[in-house]
XYZ file of C-alpha atoms in Angstrom:
399
model
C -38.097 130.640 61.828
C -40.973 131.205 63.484
C -44.472 129.592 64.174
C -46.022 131.435 61.141
C -43.455 130.543 59.030
C -44.292 126.473 59.587
C -48.201 127.241 58.762
C -47.220 128.684 55.583
C -48.467 125.186 52.640
C -45.157 123.391 51.010
C -42.847 124.451 54.149
C -41.832 121.916 55.882
C -42.863 121.612 59.443
C -40.184 120.953 62.130
C -39.986 117.652 64.025
C -40.368 116.629 67.339
C -36.734 115.784 69.466
C -36.599 114.378 73.233
C -33.255 115.313 73.795
C -32.602 112.680 77.236
C -29.126 113.743 78.714
C -27.625 114.545 82.825
C -27.511 118.032 82.960
C -24.544 117.916 85.360
C -23.324 122.160 85.502
C -19.804 120.715 83.768
C -19.191 118.865 80.380
C -22.370 116.873 80.842
C -24.433 119.740 80.345
C -22.932 122.041 77.085
C -23.065 118.759 74.374
C -27.432 118.627 74.968
C -27.749 122.553 75.475
C -25.628 122.665 72.345
C -28.100 120.227 70.248
C -31.863 121.976 71.645
C -30.329 125.388 70.701
C -29.133 124.588 67.141
C -32.190 121.898 66.501
C -34.566 124.858 68.455
C -32.586 128.112 65.399
C -33.976 124.938 62.670
C -37.455 125.264 63.156
C -37.968 122.023 65.211
C -39.453 122.009 68.183
C -37.397 120.156 71.419
C -37.959 118.838 74.749
C -35.144 118.626 76.666
C -35.622 116.149 79.574
C -33.205 116.568 82.581
C -32.565 112.800 84.486
C -29.175 113.989 86.566
C -31.682 113.338 90.100
C -34.197 110.649 88.331
C -35.223 109.281 91.617
C -34.698 111.975 94.217
C -37.025 114.623 95.349
C -35.597 117.953 94.773
C -32.710 118.265 91.746
C -31.318 121.943 93.840
C -27.774 121.244 93.626
C -27.584 121.258 98.453
C -30.815 120.824 99.071
C -32.842 118.415 101.460
C -34.258 117.226 98.574
C -31.930 115.943 96.218
C -30.476 113.583 99.041
C -34.353 112.028 100.067
C -36.144 109.790 97.356
C -38.530 111.254 95.211
C -41.489 108.984 94.508
C -42.844 105.824 96.578
C -42.646 103.921 93.255
C -40.888 100.572 93.588
C -38.325 100.788 90.770
C -37.538 104.891 91.981
C -36.884 103.096 95.200
C -34.792 100.748 94.033
C -32.625 103.659 91.487
C -32.636 105.555 95.426
C -31.749 101.715 96.492
C -28.911 101.311 93.920
C -27.821 104.646 94.658
C -26.490 104.624 97.901
C -25.737 101.561 98.129
C -22.390 102.758 95.696
C -21.381 105.811 97.087
C -21.657 103.281 100.326
C -19.870 100.147 98.350
C -18.046 101.760 95.600
C -16.600 104.903 96.099
C -14.550 105.033 98.732
C -14.044 101.389 99.265
C -10.954 100.801 96.992
C -11.912 96.905 96.418
C -15.659 97.721 96.294
C -14.918 99.904 93.169
C -13.640 96.942 91.964
C -15.636 94.422 92.576
C -18.641 96.149 92.323
C -19.181 98.819 90.390
C -19.737 96.379 87.529
C -23.556 95.101 88.967
C -24.105 98.385 90.501
C -23.501 100.730 86.789
C -25.931 97.819 85.404
C -28.145 97.941 87.944
C -28.747 101.820 87.153
C -29.096 101.011 83.364
C -31.474 99.048 83.497
C -33.833 100.849 86.083
C -33.357 103.888 83.895
C -34.560 101.980 81.255
C -38.160 101.000 82.769
C -38.640 104.335 84.969
C -38.255 106.300 81.426
C -40.104 104.396 79.206
C -43.317 104.630 81.211
C -42.197 108.413 82.369
C -41.418 109.905 79.931
C -44.192 109.677 76.041
C -41.411 108.353 73.158
C -43.413 108.317 70.499
C -44.793 111.329 70.627
C -41.677 112.274 69.311
C -40.021 111.741 66.026
C -36.928 111.476 67.252
C -35.670 110.642 70.355
C -31.860 111.412 71.489
C -29.783 110.334 73.994
C -26.211 111.948 76.204
C -26.071 109.237 77.845
C -25.326 105.686 78.787
C -27.204 105.195 82.026
C -30.121 106.542 79.888
C -29.694 104.704 76.820
C -31.921 101.957 76.862
C -34.576 104.298 76.691
C -33.736 104.071 73.034
C -34.291 99.927 73.605
C -38.744 99.898 74.394
C -39.859 99.438 70.883
C -40.879 103.519 70.424
C -41.994 104.840 67.565
C -39.621 107.861 66.822
C -36.379 107.834 65.118
C -33.442 107.156 67.809
C -30.544 108.400 68.837
C -27.708 107.091 71.022
C -25.057 109.868 71.090
C -22.107 107.907 72.385
C -19.605 109.880 74.992
C -17.710 106.566 74.605
C -16.214 103.608 74.860
C -18.453 102.608 78.541
C -17.137 99.710 78.925
C -13.138 100.266 79.274
C -13.439 103.761 80.761
C -14.914 102.735 84.036
C -12.570 99.207 83.460
C -9.140 101.651 82.209
C -11.424 104.077 86.282
C -10.014 100.395 88.470
C -13.842 99.608 88.195
C -14.298 96.089 86.607
C -12.343 93.319 86.979
C -11.060 91.921 84.272
C -13.303 88.974 83.660
C -16.432 91.533 84.240
C -14.278 94.540 81.949
C -14.779 91.269 79.074
C -18.109 90.264 79.784
C -19.042 94.558 80.009
C -17.744 94.397 76.999
C -19.874 91.896 75.259
C -23.117 93.497 76.439
C -21.992 96.662 75.062
C -20.559 95.709 72.010
C -24.057 93.856 70.791
C -26.452 97.354 72.603
C -24.345 100.015 70.576
C -24.959 97.735 66.695
C -28.394 97.913 68.181
C -28.819 101.453 67.981
C -31.074 102.752 65.295
C -28.405 105.596 64.473
C -24.202 106.003 66.726
C -22.668 108.956 67.249
C -19.635 109.940 70.027
C -18.798 112.406 71.313
C -15.837 112.214 69.009
C -14.710 110.901 65.775
C -11.763 109.138 66.861
C -14.042 106.774 69.525
C -15.949 105.190 66.830
C -13.192 103.959 65.399
C -11.295 102.992 69.146
C -14.488 101.281 69.544
C -14.300 99.839 65.678
C -10.904 98.576 66.160
C -11.180 97.226 69.837
C -15.137 95.874 69.957
C -15.507 94.922 66.740
C -18.012 97.251 66.157
C -19.322 97.256 62.383
C -19.592 101.292 62.003
C -22.903 100.862 59.341
C -24.896 102.939 61.914
C -22.182 105.815 62.224
C -23.735 108.835 62.778
C -20.848 111.110 63.377
C -21.596 114.164 65.536
C -17.863 115.362 66.265
C -18.155 118.395 69.023
C -17.721 121.505 69.362
C -17.607 125.686 70.470
C -19.149 128.871 70.749
C -16.010 130.907 68.998
C -15.156 133.885 70.950
C -15.667 137.655 69.282
C -12.346 137.307 69.939
C -9.853 135.954 70.352
C -7.819 135.697 73.709
C -4.012 139.051 73.623
C -0.673 138.316 74.531
C 0.623 138.533 78.282
C 3.315 138.119 80.030
C 4.075 135.730 82.204
C 1.422 134.044 80.726
C -1.350 132.525 82.571
C -2.839 129.177 82.736
C -6.479 128.090 82.763
C -7.653 124.608 84.204
C -11.178 124.333 83.518
C -13.556 121.141 84.172
C -14.572 118.734 87.395
C -13.051 117.784 89.374
C -14.642 114.826 90.408
C -12.780 111.734 87.974
C -10.191 110.075 88.585
C -9.336 109.961 85.070
C -8.718 113.931 85.811
C -5.455 113.230 87.653
C -5.269 116.093 89.963
C -2.020 114.327 91.734
C -0.661 115.704 88.411
C -2.523 118.908 88.007
C -1.388 120.073 91.923
C 1.933 118.625 90.358
C 2.264 121.257 88.005
C 1.165 123.472 89.646
C 4.003 123.629 92.197
C 5.715 123.771 88.810
C 4.405 126.820 86.985
C 2.851 129.498 89.860
C 0.124 131.078 87.169
C -2.164 128.313 86.948
C -5.578 128.310 88.125
C -8.198 126.409 88.670
C -12.220 126.160 88.114
C -14.862 124.188 88.288
C -15.820 121.460 91.406
C -15.577 119.966 93.441
C -12.656 121.836 95.523
C -9.724 119.465 94.790
C -8.254 119.485 98.284
C -5.432 121.620 99.548
C -2.655 119.392 101.062
C -2.264 119.247 96.141
C -1.470 123.002 96.095
C -3.487 123.600 93.824
C -4.325 127.395 93.045
C -8.492 127.127 93.373
C -10.385 129.774 92.000
C -13.211 128.678 92.221
C -16.399 127.857 89.107
C -16.480 130.123 86.539
C -18.119 130.590 83.342
C -15.882 129.877 80.386
C -15.760 134.342 79.684
C -13.121 133.930 82.347
C -10.801 132.255 79.480
C -10.223 135.548 77.871
C -8.084 136.710 81.139
C -5.243 133.858 79.606
C -2.770 132.706 77.566
C -3.125 129.140 77.769
C -5.257 126.263 78.668
C -4.831 123.367 80.346
C -5.382 119.698 79.539
C -4.323 116.797 82.803
C -5.591 113.441 82.471
C -4.646 109.486 83.733
C -3.036 107.562 80.335
C -4.403 104.866 79.677
C -5.508 103.615 75.840
C -9.392 105.956 75.986
C -7.370 108.636 76.873
C -4.855 108.272 74.644
C -6.755 107.908 71.287
C -9.276 110.461 73.071
C -9.668 113.802 73.985
C -11.245 116.150 75.985
C -14.388 118.236 76.411
C -12.459 121.024 78.052
C -10.389 121.291 74.509
C -12.651 122.859 72.465
C -13.445 125.727 75.354
C -10.108 126.630 75.539
C -10.439 126.370 71.253
C -13.106 128.836 71.086
C -11.117 131.889 72.600
C -8.336 131.088 70.607
C -6.159 129.669 73.610
C -2.362 127.352 72.757
C -3.636 124.458 74.451
C -1.770 122.586 76.913
C -1.687 118.970 76.170
C -0.076 115.971 77.531
C 1.892 114.950 75.087
C 0.776 111.073 74.996
C -2.612 111.940 73.209
C -2.683 111.390 69.968
C -4.765 112.638 67.032
C -3.625 116.521 67.324
C -3.590 116.671 63.877
C -7.533 117.426 65.076
C -6.725 119.989 66.811
C -4.828 122.158 65.877
C -3.012 125.340 68.342
C -2.413 122.114 70.834
C 0.691 122.172 72.682
C 2.256 119.040 73.841
C 3.703 118.656 76.773
C 5.201 115.997 79.773
C 5.757 116.475 83.537
C 8.688 116.641 83.007
C 9.287 119.290 80.539
C 6.247 121.394 80.964
C 8.086 124.349 82.839
C 9.893 124.684 79.540
C 7.217 124.612 76.800
C 5.820 127.513 78.801
C 8.323 129.215 78.232
C 9.300 127.953 74.659
C 5.744 130.107 73.638
C 6.483 133.330 76.270
C 7.426 135.955 73.483
C 4.078 137.490 71.848
C 4.758 136.317 68.133
C 5.494 132.817 68.378
C 2.214 132.337 70.942
C 0.543 134.729 68.755
C 0.756 131.419 65.977
C 0.059 129.500 67.957
C -3.103 131.800 69.280
C -4.694 132.557 65.662
C -3.935 128.340 64.831
C -6.010 127.328 68.090
C -9.368 129.972 67.295
C -9.323 129.066 63.124
C -9.630 125.346 64.441
C -12.116 126.187 67.348
C -14.160 127.871 64.706
C -14.283 125.322 62.035
C -16.134 123.274 65.235
C -18.740 126.157 65.563
C -21.434 123.094 66.396
C -22.894 124.887 63.279
C -20.906 122.473 61.548
C -20.527 119.809 63.852
C -24.193 119.476 64.436
C -24.624 119.707 60.470
C -25.290 115.772 59.832
C -27.676 116.218 62.533
C -30.307 118.871 60.321
C -29.466 116.075 57.900
C -31.248 114.286 59.256
C -33.383 115.232 60.018
C -34.161 116.680 56.612
C -34.407 113.238 54.756
C -34.032 110.465 57.499
C -36.786 111.908 59.079
C -38.521 112.707 56.510
C -39.530 109.199 54.339
C -42.718 107.588 53.639
C -42.932 105.708 56.791
C -41.573 107.855 59.210
C -44.887 110.323 58.253
C -47.323 107.516 58.450
C -46.311 106.942 61.631
C -46.760 110.650 62.601
C -49.757 110.943 61.564
C -51.648 108.134 63.295
C -49.531 109.561 66.649
C -50.686 112.531 65.329
C -54.976 111.783 65.375
C -54.831 108.949 68.473
C -56.802 110.112 70.702
């Protein structure tokens, strides 16, 4: 929709939307950029605030400025110091990781709330969307804008199962997070099963849910069969939940696995690492691979890379213990013991094509234009209420 169209009498004006996200070049970048594109295509004025290097002098990867504090403001200096403490005490020191992460994480959350409240002109927008728990405190600052927290997954349980909380800290963190999530004006999760998990394990009411499932952009054509089938792994290699040891063992079992992403894994794992690549590289493969550690939240969840694979029609090799695969047709469950047998069972054109077709069709059903439709309705309906329009008029008249 062009500006000329927006200015015509009788045509509803596009809304002003702010997206707060941490663009890390991997999964955390995918959904905010998809939301930005989707809303702009529907005529809205969208602004994206990248907070990935909020306390740093530069956001350029590999630059000296990325290692240095970016401001003398007390809050930003405190955030920088907290980052340093996190790296020194909670990244590699196992005892510090379990006992000190609680304090580092909540300090980061509260400092970012304070900084972003000052840095972002929230009242200039009709809707503010936050894509990360670290920054989501900004949604509680009393802005006149409508707010939506698009939560990746239940945060307290994620960090607990990564070994970053004691049992007592986990209970406190979960109580705090439950109250925080219940207080959101609108709440979504990256995948619908996380919302069900939060209701079952946290006791969330779900009254403020506005579910925006993860989506994808289907490729123009699905991939083709080839023998021997080649397997691709694409994504971040930094999180403990990735289960790099399993990825290494599978790579030794099946020699046709290529791994893309970063940072580079330890060579001792035996992973055939191909560096960073865009999703288009998937057109050269016959399977997509998911590995992850097993815990209650991973059992109920999903992986963002799963949607990348579906977009190209790749059958997706998924740990057999993961639940709700009926929502992700084209998934092929495996265990470490039967991995090669599962791949070999689809080493024929007819069998592979049937699963590939199912995968591609699932990707088409999860097109971003479908999964983000509730957001379009929110902007068209909820933000058209008289009280919202009155607030917008007051903001536009303010000097």
